[in-house]
Amino acid sequence: MELQKISNGHHDLSPEKITMESEFDTLENMTEPGDTFLTSESNGTINTPFTDFVGKTSFGMSIFNLSNAIMGSGILGLAYAMANTGIILFVTLLITIALLSAYSIHLLLKSAGVVGIRAYEQLGYRAFGHPGKVLAACIITMHNIGAMSSYLFIVKIELPHIIQSFMEKPDDNEWYANGKYLIIIVSVCVILPLAFMKRLGYLGYTSGFSLSCMVFFLISVIYKKFVTDCSEEHSYNDTMLNQTMFDQTISNSTSDICEAKLVTINPQTAFTIPIMAFAFVCHPEVLPIYTELKKPTKQRMQNVANISILAMFVMYLLTAIFGYLTFYESTNSELLEMYSKTDTLMLCVRLAVLMAVTLTVPVVLFPIRRAVLQLLFPDEPFHWMRHISIAVCLLFVVNLLVIFVPNIRDIFGFIGATSAPSLIFILPGLFYIRIIPEEQQPLKSPPKIKVIAFVTLGFIFMIMSISFIILEWVTGRKTMGGH
């Protein structure tokens, strides 16, 4: 029987005999032969609700895709986070968050291995029934739409300036100076063709190029540290503005201004913690990448996650340190804004960053489409028209948000404050508690107590983040009212 072949670890089934997501069934971690997730038709074929191919993505390409999913526009704000936490506190927080993220992925993979399911939404279904499936799908959709919108918002703001810098006589009235037109062009010409691809693994090449662009950004930040004088007048003026915001005295000397702080606590410190806490959010992409991994095992996918997190940790740390040591207390919340717009090198860096975030959008879109398919068409085989239509609709919605919402920071800040802790801490922990059987690990056993503490930490992060956003909104409204 085909089911017996799978349980013996044979992977020679033809794609025609495998309907959606049959490669899940080849996973040796399926510990329960009678798992109801596997259903056998009378004609002997296995009918499972996921994908129609066996994973073929290499280990290296999987690392590129997951690293690209981790790497987001948030890297531009990490130097600002260090400026408001200090070097020691920043490094401590970054290490802690990286370790927690790796542990969270371990919980996801452990839960997936026990039941033989590699879909976030299906794990939700196995743990809490249909409400769990709907909740997981909605959170993934909400979070990733927010991420896609933030990337395209950067394109909307930065690309007109970059194009105009190459013009001898730029005209603000021309179409290329309007970011609304440009994001439509970028979406249609670059993002949509990549989003039409059937498998996420194919995006490993574009993910590798995207990461190369961010490495170029990092090298440029390091180089600029050694050729930028902190005591230059523009840096001094920026520092005076920053000090006014923090109610500091304006009489500080330049030597104080250009001095690195090991630990810093100020009113902005609380707002930088969520930036760092969500720097490693990649969990919606973990299981889809696991789906397409060649020779999939829990340990192999965990190695993909560990290497990706380590690589991004190094890039985050170096970017934050050298960005902070260039501008010190004057560091802006978006690092690129600190550099001269007439600098040729930084102009190329801006273009590289735009290319990087643009090529990240298709990777982020895949989990949303999978969530929609799991909710609306859970038992349907792959269909190109459905595949393409969902991608077009998602990009249409994201473009509308970016075009017509003047400031999406608060909207997606709130989305991030609720969805990111859910994806990193709460859902993986709850899935683990519900899916790992009581006979194997009682609720009061040390592993599950640790997971309960992990989930509790997620709720604390969520409450803190929402509170900071509401506090900032109320404070901002009062300030506007005062003026």
mmCIF file of C-alpha atoms in Angstrom, residues 144-282:
data_model
loop_
_atom_site.group_PDB
_atom_site.id
_atom_site.type_symbol
_atom_site.label_atom_id
_atom_site.label_comp_id
_atom_site.label_asym_id
_atom_site.label_seq_id
_atom_site.Cartn_x
_atom_site.Cartn_y
_atom_site.Cartn_z
ATOM 1 C CA ASN A 144 2.100 39.904 6.505
ATOM 2 C CA ILE A 145 -0.163 42.493 4.866
ATOM 3 C CA GLY A 146 1.281 44.977 7.339
ATOM 4 C CA ALA A 147 4.809 43.902 6.405
ATOM 5 C CA MET A 148 4.110 44.129 2.660
ATOM 6 C CA SER A 149 2.584 47.568 3.115
ATOM 7 C CA SER A 150 5.594 48.836 5.064
ATOM 8 C CA TYR A 151 7.944 47.656 2.297
ATOM 9 C CA LEU A 152 5.912 49.304 -0.457
ATOM 10 C CA PHE A 153 5.568 52.457 1.623
ATOM 11 C CA ILE A 154 9.379 52.733 1.577
ATOM 12 C CA VAL A 155 9.275 52.360 -2.216
ATOM 13 C CA LYS A 156 6.595 55.054 -2.432
ATOM 14 C CA ILE A 157 8.685 57.537 -0.432
ATOM 15 C CA GLU A 158 12.250 56.810 -1.579
ATOM 16 C CA LEU A 159 11.999 55.781 -5.234
ATOM 17 C CA PRO A 160 10.890 59.218 -6.580
ATOM 18 C CA HIS A 161 13.914 60.862 -4.934
ATOM 19 C CA ILE A 162 16.266 58.246 -6.353
ATOM 20 C CA ILE A 163 14.910 58.632 -9.893
ATOM 21 C CA GLN A 164 15.041 62.432 -9.694
ATOM 22 C CA SER A 165 18.668 62.316 -8.552
ATOM 23 C CA PHE A 166 19.584 60.780 -11.911
ATOM 24 C CA MET A 167 17.791 63.528 -13.833
ATOM 25 C CA GLU A 168 19.643 66.648 -14.938
ATOM 26 C CA LYS A 169 16.503 68.762 -14.564
ATOM 27 C CA PRO A 170 14.043 66.886 -12.322
ATOM 28 C CA ASP A 171 10.417 67.949 -12.525
ATOM 29 C CA ASP A 172 8.154 67.346 -9.522
ATOM 30 C CA ASN A 173 5.131 67.282 -11.833
ATOM 31 C CA GLU A 174 6.319 64.309 -13.874
ATOM 32 C CA TRP A 175 4.928 60.822 -13.289
ATOM 33 C CA TYR A 176 8.268 59.510 -12.026
ATOM 34 C CA ALA A 177 8.073 61.968 -9.123
ATOM 35 C CA ASN A 178 4.794 60.481 -7.906
ATOM 36 C CA GLY A 179 5.339 57.523 -5.602
ATOM 37 C CA LYS A 180 1.738 56.324 -6.081
ATOM 38 C CA TYR A 181 2.367 55.599 -9.742
ATOM 39 C CA LEU A 182 5.733 54.039 -9.038
ATOM 40 C CA ILE A 183 4.495 51.442 -6.549
ATOM 41 C CA ILE A 184 1.872 50.313 -9.086
ATOM 42 C CA ILE A 185 4.593 49.932 -11.719
ATOM 43 C CA VAL A 186 6.875 48.066 -9.310
ATOM 44 C CA SER A 187 4.029 45.809 -8.188
ATOM 45 C CA VAL A 188 3.018 44.883 -11.735
ATOM 46 C CA CYS A 189 6.467 44.586 -13.296
ATOM 47 C CA VAL A 190 8.511 43.062 -10.445
ATOM 48 C CA ILE A 191 6.401 41.696 -7.582
ATOM 49 C CA LEU A 192 3.523 40.058 -9.456
ATOM 50 C CA PRO A 193 5.666 37.870 -11.762
ATOM 51 C CA LEU A 194 7.559 36.561 -8.719
ATOM 52 C CA ALA A 195 4.322 36.061 -6.772
ATOM 53 C CA PHE A 196 2.936 33.952 -9.641
ATOM 54 C CA MET A 197 5.600 31.288 -9.102
ATOM 55 C CA LYS A 198 4.179 27.997 -7.943
ATOM 56 C CA ARG A 199 6.801 27.235 -5.315
ATOM 57 C CA LEU A 200 8.378 29.429 -2.687
ATOM 58 C CA GLY A 201 11.682 27.631 -3.244
ATOM 59 C CA TYR A 202 12.102 29.310 -6.640
ATOM 60 C CA LEU A 203 12.442 32.637 -4.858
ATOM 61 C CA GLY A 204 15.728 31.482 -3.302
ATOM 62 C CA TYR A 205 17.613 33.230 -6.106
ATOM 63 C CA THR A 206 15.878 36.575 -5.638
ATOM 64 C CA SER A 207 16.199 36.176 -1.861
ATOM 65 C CA GLY A 208 19.935 35.669 -2.273
ATOM 66 C CA PHE A 209 20.158 38.840 -4.369
ATOM 67 C CA SER A 210 18.050 40.722 -1.824
ATOM 68 C CA LEU A 211 20.407 39.670 0.961
ATOM 69 C CA SER A 212 23.378 40.759 -1.175
ATOM 70 C CA CYS A 213 21.822 44.224 -1.412
ATOM 71 C CA MET A 214 21.542 44.379 2.385
ATOM 72 C CA VAL A 215 25.170 43.231 2.748
ATOM 73 C CA PHE A 216 26.122 46.149 0.482
ATOM 74 C CA PHE A 217 24.104 48.419 2.776
ATOM 75 C CA LEU A 218 25.969 47.043 5.803
ATOM 76 C CA ILE A 219 29.402 47.479 4.176
ATOM 77 C CA SER A 220 28.526 51.077 3.280
ATOM 78 C CA VAL A 221 27.395 51.827 6.852
ATOM 79 C CA ILE A 222 30.716 50.450 8.165
ATOM 80 C CA TYR A 223 32.686 52.487 5.613
ATOM 81 C CA LYS A 224 30.793 55.692 6.427
ATOM 82 C CA LYS A 225 31.671 55.302 10.104
ATOM 83 C CA PHE A 226 35.348 55.838 9.265
ATOM 84 C CA VAL A 227 34.873 58.812 6.901
ATOM 85 C CA THR A 228 32.174 60.751 8.806
ATOM 86 C CA ASP A 229 33.150 63.308 11.430
ATOM 87 C CA CYS A 230 30.728 63.330 14.341
ATOM 88 C CA SER A 231 31.495 66.971 15.100
ATOM 89 C CA GLU A 232 30.286 68.166 11.696
ATOM 90 C CA GLU A 233 27.744 70.949 11.937
ATOM 91 C CA HIS A 234 24.766 68.943 10.595
ATOM 92 C CA SER A 235 25.367 66.195 13.117
ATOM 93 C CA TYR A 236 25.607 68.767 15.888
ATOM 94 C CA ASN A 237 22.331 70.382 14.847
ATOM 95 C CA ASP A 238 20.588 67.013 14.650
ATOM 96 C CA THR A 239 21.873 66.199 18.112
ATOM 97 C CA MET A 240 20.507 69.468 19.469
ATOM 98 C CA LEU A 241 17.089 68.560 18.059
ATOM 99 C CA ASN A 242 17.230 65.110 19.572
ATOM 100 C CA GLN A 243 18.271 66.537 22.931
ATOM 101 C CA THR A 244 15.325 68.918 22.877
ATOM 102 C CA MET A 245 12.994 65.968 22.402
ATOM 103 C CA PHE A 246 14.532 64.279 25.418
ATOM 104 C CA ASP A 247 14.435 67.483 27.526
ATOM 105 C CA GLN A 248 18.204 67.486 27.787
ATOM 106 C CA THR A 249 20.211 70.675 28.122
ATOM 107 C CA ILE A 250 21.633 72.223 24.994
ATOM 108 C CA SER A 251 24.928 73.031 26.659
ATOM 109 C CA ASN A 252 26.497 69.582 26.249
ATOM 110 C CA SER A 253 29.940 69.657 24.648
ATOM 111 C CA THR A 254 30.743 67.955 21.360
ATOM 112 C CA SER A 255 32.821 65.367 23.213
ATOM 113 C CA ASP A 256 29.737 64.348 25.195
ATOM 114 C CA ILE A 257 27.642 64.252 22.060
ATOM 115 C CA CYS A 258 30.102 61.984 20.258
ATOM 116 C CA GLU A 259 30.509 59.558 23.119
ATOM 117 C CA ALA A 260 29.111 56.044 22.971
ATOM 118 C CA LYS A 261 26.873 55.098 25.893
ATOM 119 C CA LEU A 262 26.994 51.573 27.312
ATOM 120 C CA VAL A 263 23.569 51.793 28.951
ATOM 121 C CA THR A 264 20.943 54.436 28.191
ATOM 122 C CA ILE A 265 17.492 54.850 29.692
ATOM 123 C CA ASN A 266 15.271 57.630 28.383
ATOM 124 C CA PRO A 267 11.614 58.122 27.393
ATOM 125 C CA GLN A 268 12.306 56.562 23.971
ATOM 126 C CA THR A 269 13.788 53.352 25.361
ATOM 127 C CA ALA A 270 10.369 51.747 25.835
ATOM 128 C CA PHE A 271 9.453 52.441 22.218
ATOM 129 C CA THR A 272 12.598 50.780 20.860
ATOM 130 C CA ILE A 273 11.998 47.452 22.633
ATOM 131 C CA PRO A 274 9.160 46.374 20.283
ATOM 132 C CA ILE A 275 11.386 47.220 17.297
ATOM 133 C CA MET A 276 13.955 44.741 18.566
ATOM 134 C CA ALA A 277 11.449 42.210 19.833
ATOM 135 C CA PHE A 278 9.925 41.799 16.381
ATOM 136 C CA ALA A 279 13.233 41.882 14.458
ATOM 137 C CA PHE A 280 13.215 38.103 14.023
ATOM 138 C CA VAL A 281 9.586 37.553 13.011
ATOM 139 C CA CYS A 282 9.664 34.910 10.267
#
